[in-house]
PDB file of C-alpha atoms in Angstrom:
ATOM      1  CA  UNK A   1       5.156  19.214 -11.110  1.00 60.00           C
ATOM      2  CA  UNK A   2       4.997  20.031  -7.405  1.00 74.00           C
ATOM      3  CA  UNK A   3       7.776  19.470  -4.856  1.00 91.00           C
ATOM      4  CA  UNK A   4       6.379  18.108  -1.579  1.00 97.00           C
ATOM      5  CA  UNK A   5       8.599  15.041  -1.980  1.00 98.00           C
ATOM      6  CA  UNK A   6      11.448  16.750  -3.814  1.00 97.00           C
ATOM      7  CA  UNK A   7      14.648  14.730  -3.533  1.00 96.00           C
ATOM      8  CA  UNK A   8      12.988  11.820  -1.716  1.00 98.00           C
ATOM      9  CA  UNK A   9      13.550   8.244  -2.805  1.00 98.00           C
ATOM     10  CA  UNK A  10      10.650   5.809  -2.583  1.00 99.00           C
ATOM     11  CA  UNK A  11       9.979   2.128  -2.998  1.00 99.00           C
ATOM     12  CA  UNK A  12       6.325   1.201  -3.648  1.00 98.00           C
ATOM     13  CA  UNK A  13       5.478  -2.476  -3.810  1.00 98.00           C
ATOM     14  CA  UNK A  14       2.689  -3.693  -6.085  1.00 98.00           C
ATOM     15  CA  UNK A  15       2.862  -0.509  -8.057  1.00 98.00           C
ATOM     16  CA  UNK A  16       2.243  -1.698 -11.565  1.00 97.00           C
ATOM     17  CA  UNK A  17      -1.519  -1.205 -11.301  1.00 96.00           C
ATOM     18  CA  UNK A  18      -4.421   0.256  -9.320  1.00 96.00           C
ATOM     19  CA  UNK A  19      -3.568   1.893  -5.955  1.00 98.00           C
ATOM     20  CA  UNK A  20       0.134   1.223  -6.233  1.00 98.00           C
ATOM     21  CA  UNK A  21       0.323   2.690  -9.724  1.00 98.00           C
ATOM     22  CA  UNK A  22      -1.587   5.795  -8.693  1.00 98.00           C
ATOM     23  CA  UNK A  23       0.722   6.231  -5.726  1.00 98.00           C
ATOM     24  CA  UNK A  24       3.826   5.922  -7.852  1.00 98.00           C
ATOM     25  CA  UNK A  25       2.491   8.532 -10.284  1.00 98.00           C
ATOM     26  CA  UNK A  26       1.603  10.891  -7.434  1.00 98.00           C
ATOM     27  CA  UNK A  27       4.972  10.506  -5.675  1.00 98.00           C
ATOM     28  CA  UNK A  28       6.834  11.160  -8.902  1.00 98.00           C
ATOM     29  CA  UNK A  29       4.675  14.210  -9.649  1.00 98.00           C
ATOM     30  CA  UNK A  30       5.672  15.535  -6.228  1.00 98.00           C
ATOM     31  CA  UNK A  31       9.394  15.207  -6.997  1.00 98.00           C
ATOM     32  CA  UNK A  32      10.306  11.769  -5.639  1.00 98.00           C
ATOM     33  CA  UNK A  33      12.446   9.218  -7.417  1.00 98.00           C
ATOM     34  CA  UNK A  34      10.207   6.123  -7.444  1.00 98.00           C
ATOM     35  CA  UNK A  35      10.981   2.464  -7.678  1.00 98.00           C
ATOM     36  CA  UNK A  36       8.062   0.772  -9.289  1.00 98.00           C
ATOM     37  CA  UNK A  37       7.877  -2.866  -8.273  1.00 98.00           C
ATOM     38  CA  UNK A  38       5.758  -5.868  -9.164  1.00 97.00           C
ATOM     39  CA  UNK A  39       5.605  -9.077 -11.095  1.00 96.00           C
ATOM     40  CA  UNK A  40       4.378  -7.794 -14.429  1.00 97.00           C
ATOM     41  CA  UNK A  41       7.312  -6.338 -16.375  1.00 97.00           C
ATOM     42  CA  UNK A  42       5.231  -4.855 -19.171  1.00 98.00           C
ATOM     43  CA  UNK A  43       2.945  -3.014 -16.853  1.00 98.00           C
ATOM     44  CA  UNK A  44       5.882  -1.917 -14.725  1.00 98.00           C
ATOM     45  CA  UNK A  45       7.611  -0.528 -17.815  1.00 98.00           C
ATOM     46  CA  UNK A  46       4.427   1.292 -18.774  1.00 98.00           C
ATOM     47  CA  UNK A  47       4.259   3.040 -15.382  1.00 98.00           C
ATOM     48  CA  UNK A  48       7.874   4.102 -15.649  1.00 98.00           C
ATOM     49  CA  UNK A  49       7.392   5.416 -19.149  1.00 98.00           C
ATOM     50  CA  UNK A  50       4.383   7.415 -18.022  1.00 98.00           C
ATOM     51  CA  UNK A  51       6.349   8.997 -15.187  1.00 98.00           C
ATOM     52  CA  UNK A  52       9.375   9.783 -17.248  1.00 98.00           C
ATOM     53  CA  UNK A  53       7.337  11.368 -20.041  1.00 98.00           C
ATOM     54  CA  UNK A  54       5.790  13.642 -17.454  1.00 97.00           C
ATOM     55  CA  UNK A  55       9.276  14.730 -16.344  1.00 97.00           C
ATOM     56  CA  UNK A  56       9.565  12.515 -13.250  1.00 97.00           C
ATOM     57  CA  UNK A  57      12.117   9.932 -12.130  1.00 98.00           C
ATOM     58  CA  UNK A  58      11.266   6.206 -11.980  1.00 98.00           C
ATOM     59  CA  UNK A  59      12.775   2.778 -12.426  1.00 98.00           C
ATOM     60  CA  UNK A  60      11.199  -0.615 -12.460  1.00 98.00           C
ATOM     61  CA  UNK A  61      12.491  -3.572 -10.407  1.00 98.00           C
ATOM     62  CA  UNK A  62      10.629  -6.886 -10.852  1.00 98.00           C
ATOM     63  CA  UNK A  63       9.785  -8.700  -7.688  1.00 97.00           C
ATOM     64  CA  UNK A  64       7.631 -11.662  -6.599  1.00 96.00           C
ATOM     65  CA  UNK A  65       7.114 -10.939  -2.888  1.00 97.00           C
ATOM     66  CA  UNK A  66       6.263 -14.464  -1.773  1.00 97.00           C
ATOM     67  CA  UNK A  67       6.790 -13.782   1.902  1.00 97.00           C
ATOM     68  CA  UNK A  68      10.288 -15.128   2.140  1.00 98.00           C
ATOM     69  CA  UNK A  69      13.134 -13.198   3.683  1.00 98.00           C
ATOM     70  CA  UNK A  70      15.120 -13.830   0.520  1.00 98.00           C
ATOM     71  CA  UNK A  71      12.582 -12.109  -1.780  1.00 98.00           C
ATOM     72  CA  UNK A  72      11.965  -9.109   0.503  1.00 98.00           C
ATOM     73  CA  UNK A  73      15.620  -8.539   1.250  1.00 98.00           C
ATOM     74  CA  UNK A  74      16.604  -8.910  -2.416  1.00 98.00           C
ATOM     75  CA  UNK A  75      14.121  -6.209  -3.388  1.00 98.00           C
ATOM     76  CA  UNK A  76      15.313  -3.916  -0.658  1.00 98.00           C
ATOM     77  CA  UNK A  77      18.888  -4.324  -1.792  1.00 98.00           C
ATOM     78  CA  UNK A  78      18.133  -3.815  -5.467  1.00 98.00           C
ATOM     79  CA  UNK A  79      16.023  -0.755  -4.760  1.00 98.00           C
ATOM     80  CA  UNK A  80      18.630   0.741  -2.394  1.00 98.00           C
ATOM     81  CA  UNK A  81      21.336   0.317  -4.997  1.00 98.00           C
ATOM     82  CA  UNK A  82      19.170   1.781  -7.850  1.00 98.00           C
ATOM     83  CA  UNK A  83      18.297   4.779  -5.665  1.00 98.00           C
ATOM     84  CA  UNK A  84      21.891   5.581  -4.914  1.00 97.00           C
ATOM     85  CA  UNK A  85      22.318   4.190  -1.483  1.00 97.00           C
ATOM     86  CA  UNK A  86      19.164   4.704   0.598  1.00 97.00           C
ATOM     87  CA  UNK A  87      15.349   4.682   0.684  1.00 98.00           C
ATOM     88  CA  UNK A  88      13.436   7.500   2.329  1.00 98.00           C
ATOM     89  CA  UNK A  89       9.918   6.144   1.861  1.00 99.00           C
ATOM     90  CA  UNK A  90       8.635   2.611   1.852  1.00 99.00           C
ATOM     91  CA  UNK A  91       5.043   1.899   0.802  1.00 98.00           C
ATOM     92  CA  UNK A  92       3.932  -1.640   1.610  1.00 98.00           C
ATOM     93  CA  UNK A  93       1.076  -1.908  -0.885  1.00 98.00           C
ATOM     94  CA  UNK A  94       1.375  -5.335  -2.509  1.00 97.00           C
ATOM     95  CA  UNK A  95      -1.373  -7.749  -1.553  1.00 97.00           C
ATOM     96  CA  UNK A  96      -3.758 -10.388  -2.851  1.00 96.00           C
ATOM     97  CA  UNK A  97      -7.453 -10.952  -2.158  1.00 93.00           C
ATOM     98  CA  UNK A  98      -8.965 -14.455  -2.096  1.00 89.00           C
ATOM     99  CA  UNK A  99     -12.706 -14.453  -2.238  1.00 80.00           C
ATOM    100  CA  UNK A 100     -12.936 -17.797  -0.450  1.00 86.00           C
ATOM    101  CA  UNK A 101     -14.789 -18.319   2.785  1.00 93.00           C
ATOM    102  CA  UNK A 102     -13.391 -19.891   5.927  1.00 95.00           C
ATOM    103  CA  UNK A 103     -14.932 -23.205   5.027  1.00 96.00           C
ATOM    104  CA  UNK A 104     -13.415 -23.252   1.507  1.00 94.00           C
ATOM    105  CA  UNK A 105      -9.915 -22.051   2.396  1.00 95.00           C
ATOM    106  CA  UNK A 106      -7.184 -24.674   2.288  1.00 95.00           C
ATOM    107  CA  UNK A 107      -3.829 -24.535   3.992  1.00 97.00           C
ATOM    108  CA  UNK A 108      -1.909 -23.551   0.852  1.00 96.00           C
ATOM    109  CA  UNK A 109      -4.216 -20.583   0.227  1.00 96.00           C
ATOM    110  CA  UNK A 110      -3.956 -19.517   3.886  1.00 97.00           C
ATOM    111  CA  UNK A 111      -0.195 -19.571   3.840  1.00 98.00           C
ATOM    112  CA  UNK A 112       0.060 -17.747   0.520  1.00 97.00           C
ATOM    113  CA  UNK A 113      -2.219 -14.875   1.561  1.00 98.00           C
ATOM    114  CA  UNK A 114      -0.318 -14.316   4.823  1.00 98.00           C
ATOM    115  CA  UNK A 115       2.983 -14.609   2.942  1.00 98.00           C
ATOM    116  CA  UNK A 116       2.135 -11.926   0.454  1.00 98.00           C
ATOM    117  CA  UNK A 117      -0.009  -9.590   2.632  1.00 98.00           C
ATOM    118  CA  UNK A 118       1.911  -9.790   5.912  1.00 98.00           C
ATOM    119  CA  UNK A 119       5.263 -11.584   5.782  1.00 98.00           C
ATOM    120  CA  UNK A 120       6.500  -9.716   2.675  1.00 98.00           C
ATOM    121  CA  UNK A 121       5.802  -6.333   4.303  1.00 98.00           C
ATOM    122  CA  UNK A 122       7.304  -7.479   7.576  1.00 98.00           C
ATOM    123  CA  UNK A 123      10.617  -8.626   6.060  1.00 98.00           C
ATOM    124  CA  UNK A 124      10.886  -5.684   3.657  1.00 98.00           C
ATOM    125  CA  UNK A 125      10.475  -3.273   6.589  1.00 98.00           C
ATOM    126  CA  UNK A 126      13.042  -5.340   8.467  1.00 98.00           C
ATOM    127  CA  UNK A 127      15.517  -4.943   5.612  1.00 98.00           C
ATOM    128  CA  UNK A 128      14.991  -1.196   5.111  1.00 98.00           C
ATOM    129  CA  UNK A 129      14.487   0.065   8.675  1.00 98.00           C
ATOM    130  CA  UNK A 130      18.130  -0.224   9.794  1.00 98.00           C
ATOM    131  CA  UNK A 131      19.378   2.265   7.219  1.00 98.00           C
ATOM    132  CA  UNK A 132      16.509   4.646   8.095  1.00 98.00           C
ATOM    133  CA  UNK A 133      17.507   4.332  11.757  1.00 98.00           C
ATOM    134  CA  UNK A 134      21.095   5.030  10.898  1.00 98.00           C
ATOM    135  CA  UNK A 135      20.086   8.267   9.146  1.00 98.00           C
ATOM    136  CA  UNK A 136      17.548   9.145  11.811  1.00 98.00           C
ATOM    137  CA  UNK A 137      14.826   9.627   9.183  1.00 98.00           C
ATOM    138  CA  UNK A 138      12.365   7.565   7.166  1.00 98.00           C
ATOM    139  CA  UNK A 139       8.703   6.913   6.363  1.00 99.00           C
ATOM    140  CA  UNK A 140       6.820   3.636   6.177  1.00 99.00           C
ATOM    141  CA  UNK A 141       3.290   3.600   4.841  1.00 99.00           C
ATOM    142  CA  UNK A 142       1.218   0.389   4.994  1.00 98.00           C
ATOM    143  CA  UNK A 143      -1.990  -0.363   3.212  1.00 98.00           C
ATOM    144  CA  UNK A 144      -4.726  -1.740   5.431  1.00 97.00           C
ATOM    145  CA  UNK A 145      -8.405  -2.123   4.506  1.00 96.00           C
ATOM    146  CA  UNK A 146     -11.826  -1.210   5.719  1.00 94.00           C
ATOM    147  CA  UNK A 147     -12.548  -4.964   5.726  1.00 93.00           C
ATOM    148  CA  UNK A 148     -10.301  -5.307   8.777  1.00 94.00           C
ATOM    149  CA  UNK A 149     -12.879  -3.552  10.905  1.00 92.00           C
ATOM    150  CA  UNK A 150     -16.210  -3.858   9.129  1.00 91.00           C
ATOM    151  CA  UNK A 151     -16.757  -7.512   8.449  1.00 86.00           C
ATOM    152  CA  UNK A 152     -18.312  -9.230   5.437  1.00 85.00           C
ATOM    153  CA  UNK A 153     -19.485 -12.862   5.031  1.00 88.00           C
ATOM    154  CA  UNK A 154     -16.571 -13.553   2.638  1.00 87.00           C
ATOM    155  CA  UNK A 155     -12.897 -12.655   2.839  1.00 91.00           C
ATOM    156  CA  UNK A 156     -12.202 -13.579   6.475  1.00 95.00           C
ATOM    157  CA  UNK A 157      -8.653 -14.558   5.599  1.00 96.00           C
ATOM    158  CA  UNK A 158      -7.951 -11.332   3.771  1.00 96.00           C
ATOM    159  CA  UNK A 159      -9.500  -9.212   6.528  1.00 96.00           C
ATOM    160  CA  UNK A 160      -7.305 -10.929   9.181  1.00 97.00           C
ATOM    161  CA  UNK A 161      -4.153 -10.082   7.213  1.00 98.00           C
ATOM    162  CA  UNK A 162      -5.168  -6.430   6.961  1.00 97.00           C
ATOM    163  CA  UNK A 163      -5.877  -6.439  10.676  1.00 97.00           C
ATOM    164  CA  UNK A 164      -2.352  -7.708  11.166  1.00 98.00           C
ATOM    165  CA  UNK A 165      -0.933  -4.913   8.989  1.00 98.00           C
ATOM    166  CA  UNK A 166      -2.774  -2.222  10.942  1.00 97.00           C
ATOM    167  CA  UNK A 167      -1.521  -3.690  14.193  1.00 98.00           C
ATOM    168  CA  UNK A 168       2.007  -3.779  12.825  1.00 98.00           C
ATOM    169  CA  UNK A 169       1.618  -0.130  11.905  1.00 98.00           C
ATOM    170  CA  UNK A 170       1.088   0.780  15.567  1.00 98.00           C
ATOM    171  CA  UNK A 171       3.755  -1.665  16.776  1.00 98.00           C
ATOM    172  CA  UNK A 172       6.341  -0.372  14.325  1.00 98.00           C
ATOM    173  CA  UNK A 173       5.532   3.213  15.222  1.00 98.00           C
ATOM    174  CA  UNK A 174       6.276   2.408  18.818  1.00 98.00           C
ATOM    175  CA  UNK A 175       9.401   0.438  17.985  1.00 98.00           C
ATOM    176  CA  UNK A 176      10.895   2.852  15.433  1.00 98.00           C
ATOM    177  CA  UNK A 177       9.370   6.239  16.214  1.00 98.00           C
ATOM    178  CA  UNK A 178      12.049   7.405  18.631  1.00 98.00           C
ATOM    179  CA  UNK A 179      14.667   6.513  16.001  1.00 98.00           C
ATOM    180  CA  UNK A 180      13.297   8.842  13.321  1.00 98.00           C
ATOM    181  CA  UNK A 181      10.968   6.591  11.422  1.00 98.00           C
ATOM    182  CA  UNK A 182       7.305   7.576  11.017  1.00 98.00           C
ATOM    183  CA  UNK A 183       5.004   4.587  10.419  1.00 99.00           C
ATOM    184  CA  UNK A 184       1.399   5.028   9.405  1.00 98.00           C
ATOM    185  CA  UNK A 185      -1.235   3.262   7.371  1.00 98.00           C
ATOM    186  CA  UNK A 186      -4.088   4.007   4.928  1.00 98.00           C
ATOM    187  CA  UNK A 187      -7.313   2.057   5.069  1.00 97.00           C
ATOM    188  CA  UNK A 188      -8.930   2.273   1.574  1.00 97.00           C
ATOM    189  CA  UNK A 189     -12.634   1.828   1.120  1.00 93.00           C
ATOM    190  CA  UNK A 190     -14.131   0.293  -2.002  1.00 93.00           C
ATOM    191  CA  UNK A 191     -11.731   1.499  -4.723  1.00 93.00           C
ATOM    192  CA  UNK A 192     -12.200   0.918  -8.472  1.00 91.00           C
ATOM    193  CA  UNK A 193     -10.622   2.283 -11.601  1.00 79.00           C
ATOM    194  CA  UNK A 194     -12.673   4.249 -14.175  1.00 66.00           C
ATOM    195  CA  UNK A 195     -12.572   1.262 -16.504  1.00 62.00           C
ATOM    196  CA  UNK A 196     -14.628  -0.794 -14.098  1.00 51.00           C
ATOM    197  CA  UNK A 197     -18.416  -0.648 -14.353  1.00 46.00           C
ATOM    198  CA  UNK A 198     -19.639  -0.074 -10.834  1.00 48.00           C
ATOM    199  CA  UNK A 199     -23.279  -0.039 -11.894  1.00 50.00           C
ATOM    200  CA  UNK A 200     -23.074  -3.750 -12.650  1.00 52.00           C
ATOM    201  CA  UNK A 201     -20.149  -4.651 -10.386  1.00 58.00           C
ATOM    202  CA  UNK A 202     -21.465  -6.047  -7.058  1.00 65.00           C
ATOM    203  CA  UNK A 203     -18.884  -4.109  -5.065  1.00 73.00           C
ATOM    204  CA  UNK A 204     -20.582  -0.838  -5.974  1.00 79.00           C
ATOM    205  CA  UNK A 205     -23.491  -1.604  -3.717  1.00 84.00           C
ATOM    206  CA  UNK A 206     -21.168  -1.640  -0.704  1.00 86.00           C
ATOM    207  CA  UNK A 207     -20.973   2.168  -0.929  1.00 88.00           C
ATOM    208  CA  UNK A 208     -24.700   2.792  -1.140  1.00 87.00           C
ATOM    209  CA  UNK A 209     -25.904   4.941   1.749  1.00 87.00           C
ATOM    210  CA  UNK A 210     -22.383   6.128   2.715  1.00 89.00           C
ATOM    211  CA  UNK A 211     -21.604   9.852   2.883  1.00 91.00           C
ATOM    212  CA  UNK A 212     -19.680   9.586  -0.419  1.00 89.00           C
ATOM    213  CA  UNK A 213     -22.422   7.457  -1.958  1.00 88.00           C
ATOM    214  CA  UNK A 214     -20.038   5.961  -4.520  1.00 91.00           C
ATOM    215  CA  UNK A 215     -16.877   3.939  -4.948  1.00 92.00           C
ATOM    216  CA  UNK A 216     -13.537   5.667  -4.790  1.00 94.00           C
ATOM    217  CA  UNK A 217     -10.684   6.123  -7.213  1.00 96.00           C
ATOM    218  CA  UNK A 218      -7.060   5.016  -6.619  1.00 97.00           C
ATOM    219  CA  UNK A 219      -6.025   8.706  -6.807  1.00 97.00           C
ATOM    220  CA  UNK A 220      -7.781   9.289  -3.468  1.00 98.00           C
ATOM    221  CA  UNK A 221      -5.481   6.764  -1.771  1.00 98.00           C
ATOM    222  CA  UNK A 222      -2.429   8.166  -3.555  1.00 98.00           C
ATOM    223  CA  UNK A 223      -3.228  11.666  -2.270  1.00 98.00           C
ATOM    224  CA  UNK A 224      -3.314  10.331   1.314  1.00 98.00           C
ATOM    225  CA  UNK A 225      -0.043   8.554   0.717  1.00 98.00           C
ATOM    226  CA  UNK A 226       1.612  11.789  -0.491  1.00 98.00           C
ATOM    227  CA  UNK A 227       0.424  13.513   2.680  1.00 98.00           C
ATOM    228  CA  UNK A 228       1.787  10.808   4.971  1.00 98.00           C
ATOM    229  CA  UNK A 229       5.052  10.737   3.122  1.00 98.00           C
ATOM    230  CA  UNK A 230       5.518  14.529   3.253  1.00 98.00           C
ATOM    231  CA  UNK A 231       6.659  16.831   6.019  1.00 97.00           C
ATOM    232  CA  UNK A 232       3.032  17.932   6.346  1.00 98.00           C
ATOM    233  CA  UNK A 233       2.499  14.753   8.347  1.00 98.00           C
ATOM    234  CA  UNK A 234       5.598  15.228  10.529  1.00 98.00           C
ATOM    235  CA  UNK A 235       3.513  14.917  13.688  1.00 98.00           C
ATOM    236  CA  UNK A 236       1.485  11.906  12.511  1.00 98.00           C
ATOM    237  CA  UNK A 237       2.623   8.630  14.007  1.00 98.00           C
ATOM    238  CA  UNK A 238       1.032   5.178  14.385  1.00 98.00           C
ATOM    239  CA  UNK A 239      -2.314   6.066  12.853  1.00 98.00           C
ATOM    240  CA  UNK A 240      -4.522   4.514  10.256  1.00 98.00           C
ATOM    241  CA  UNK A 241      -6.196   7.010   7.975  1.00 98.00           C
ATOM    242  CA  UNK A 242      -9.571   5.885   6.653  1.00 97.00           C
ATOM    243  CA  UNK A 243      -9.994   6.969   3.047  1.00 97.00           C
ATOM    244  CA  UNK A 244     -13.230   5.121   2.517  1.00 94.00           C
ATOM    245  CA  UNK A 245     -15.987   7.577   1.739  1.00 93.00           C
ATOM    246  CA  UNK A 246     -17.255   7.238   5.319  1.00 92.00           C
ATOM    247  CA  UNK A 247     -17.845   3.524   4.975  1.00 92.00           C
ATOM    248  CA  UNK A 248     -16.483   2.546   8.391  1.00 92.00           C
ATOM    249  CA  UNK A 249     -17.074   5.721  10.341  1.00 92.00           C
ATOM    250  CA  UNK A 250     -20.704   6.510   9.570  1.00 92.00           C
ATOM    251  CA  UNK A 251     -23.791   4.374   9.940  1.00 88.00           C
ATOM    252  CA  UNK A 252     -25.328   3.313   6.697  1.00 82.00           C
ATOM    253  CA  UNK A 253     -29.077   3.895   7.065  1.00 75.00           C
ATOM    254  CA  UNK A 254     -30.245   4.157   3.461  1.00 64.00           C
ATOM    255  CA  UNK A 255     -32.192   1.219   2.052  1.00 57.00           C
ATOM    256  CA  UNK A 256     -29.914  -0.281  -0.572  1.00 50.00           C
ATOM    257  CA  UNK A 257     -32.453  -2.606  -2.028  1.00 51.00           C
TER     258      UNK A 257
END
C-alpha cells in the first residue's frame, strides 16, 4: 500500500461499481479510510470486503440519493459519524444515464435525472462544506463527462446535467477556495469494465480514431481522482481534467466505417 492519502477520510457516492468502485479501491490503497455508498448493499459489502482484505479501511453506508436535502444531509451525517467526526474528501460520483432523446423525455424522467446527477451533489456538498471550512481544509471532486462538451444525438438531458456539474465545479472553487477547499472535476471519456465486450458494444466505436484508439478502464479515472485528492494537486483549483483518451481535445480524422 502507498500513502498519498494516509490518514484522510473520504466519502465516495455511487461507489459500489464501475468508476466509483475503482476510486474507492484506489483511495483505500493510498491510505484513506473510505465510505463506500450506494443503493446495492451486497455490492457495497463486496467492495468493503475487497478493501479490508487488502489491508485498507472501508465501511459501507447505504444511500438512495434522490436529490432531496433529506437524503444528501442524512448521508453526510452518517458518513461523518462513521469517520470519527469529519470528511476530508468528497467525491460526487453517483449518477444515472437515460438514453432517451429530447422528444421522448417526460417530466418525471427529467426531474429524476437532475435530482440524482445535480441536486444530490449540490446538497451533499452543502452539508459537508461547512465543516471543511471550519477546519480550513477539504477536497471536493465532481464527475463530469465528455458528453457535456462533445454532443451526441442522444442523451441531451444527461449532457446538460454534466454541464451543470462542471459549472458548479468552477463556481464552488470560487466560493470555497479562499476558505481552504479545493474543488475540481474529472471528465471521463468512454469507460468500460473488462467484462464488457467493446468489439460488439456500440460505445466502442466512439473511441475509434482518437489518440488512445480504445475505450478506457475505470482505473484511469480513479488514478486522476487520487491525484486531485492528494497534496500533489495542492495548486489545482476549479479545473476539469479530461481523462478521455483524447476524445474531446483532438480531432478525430480516421474513417470509422
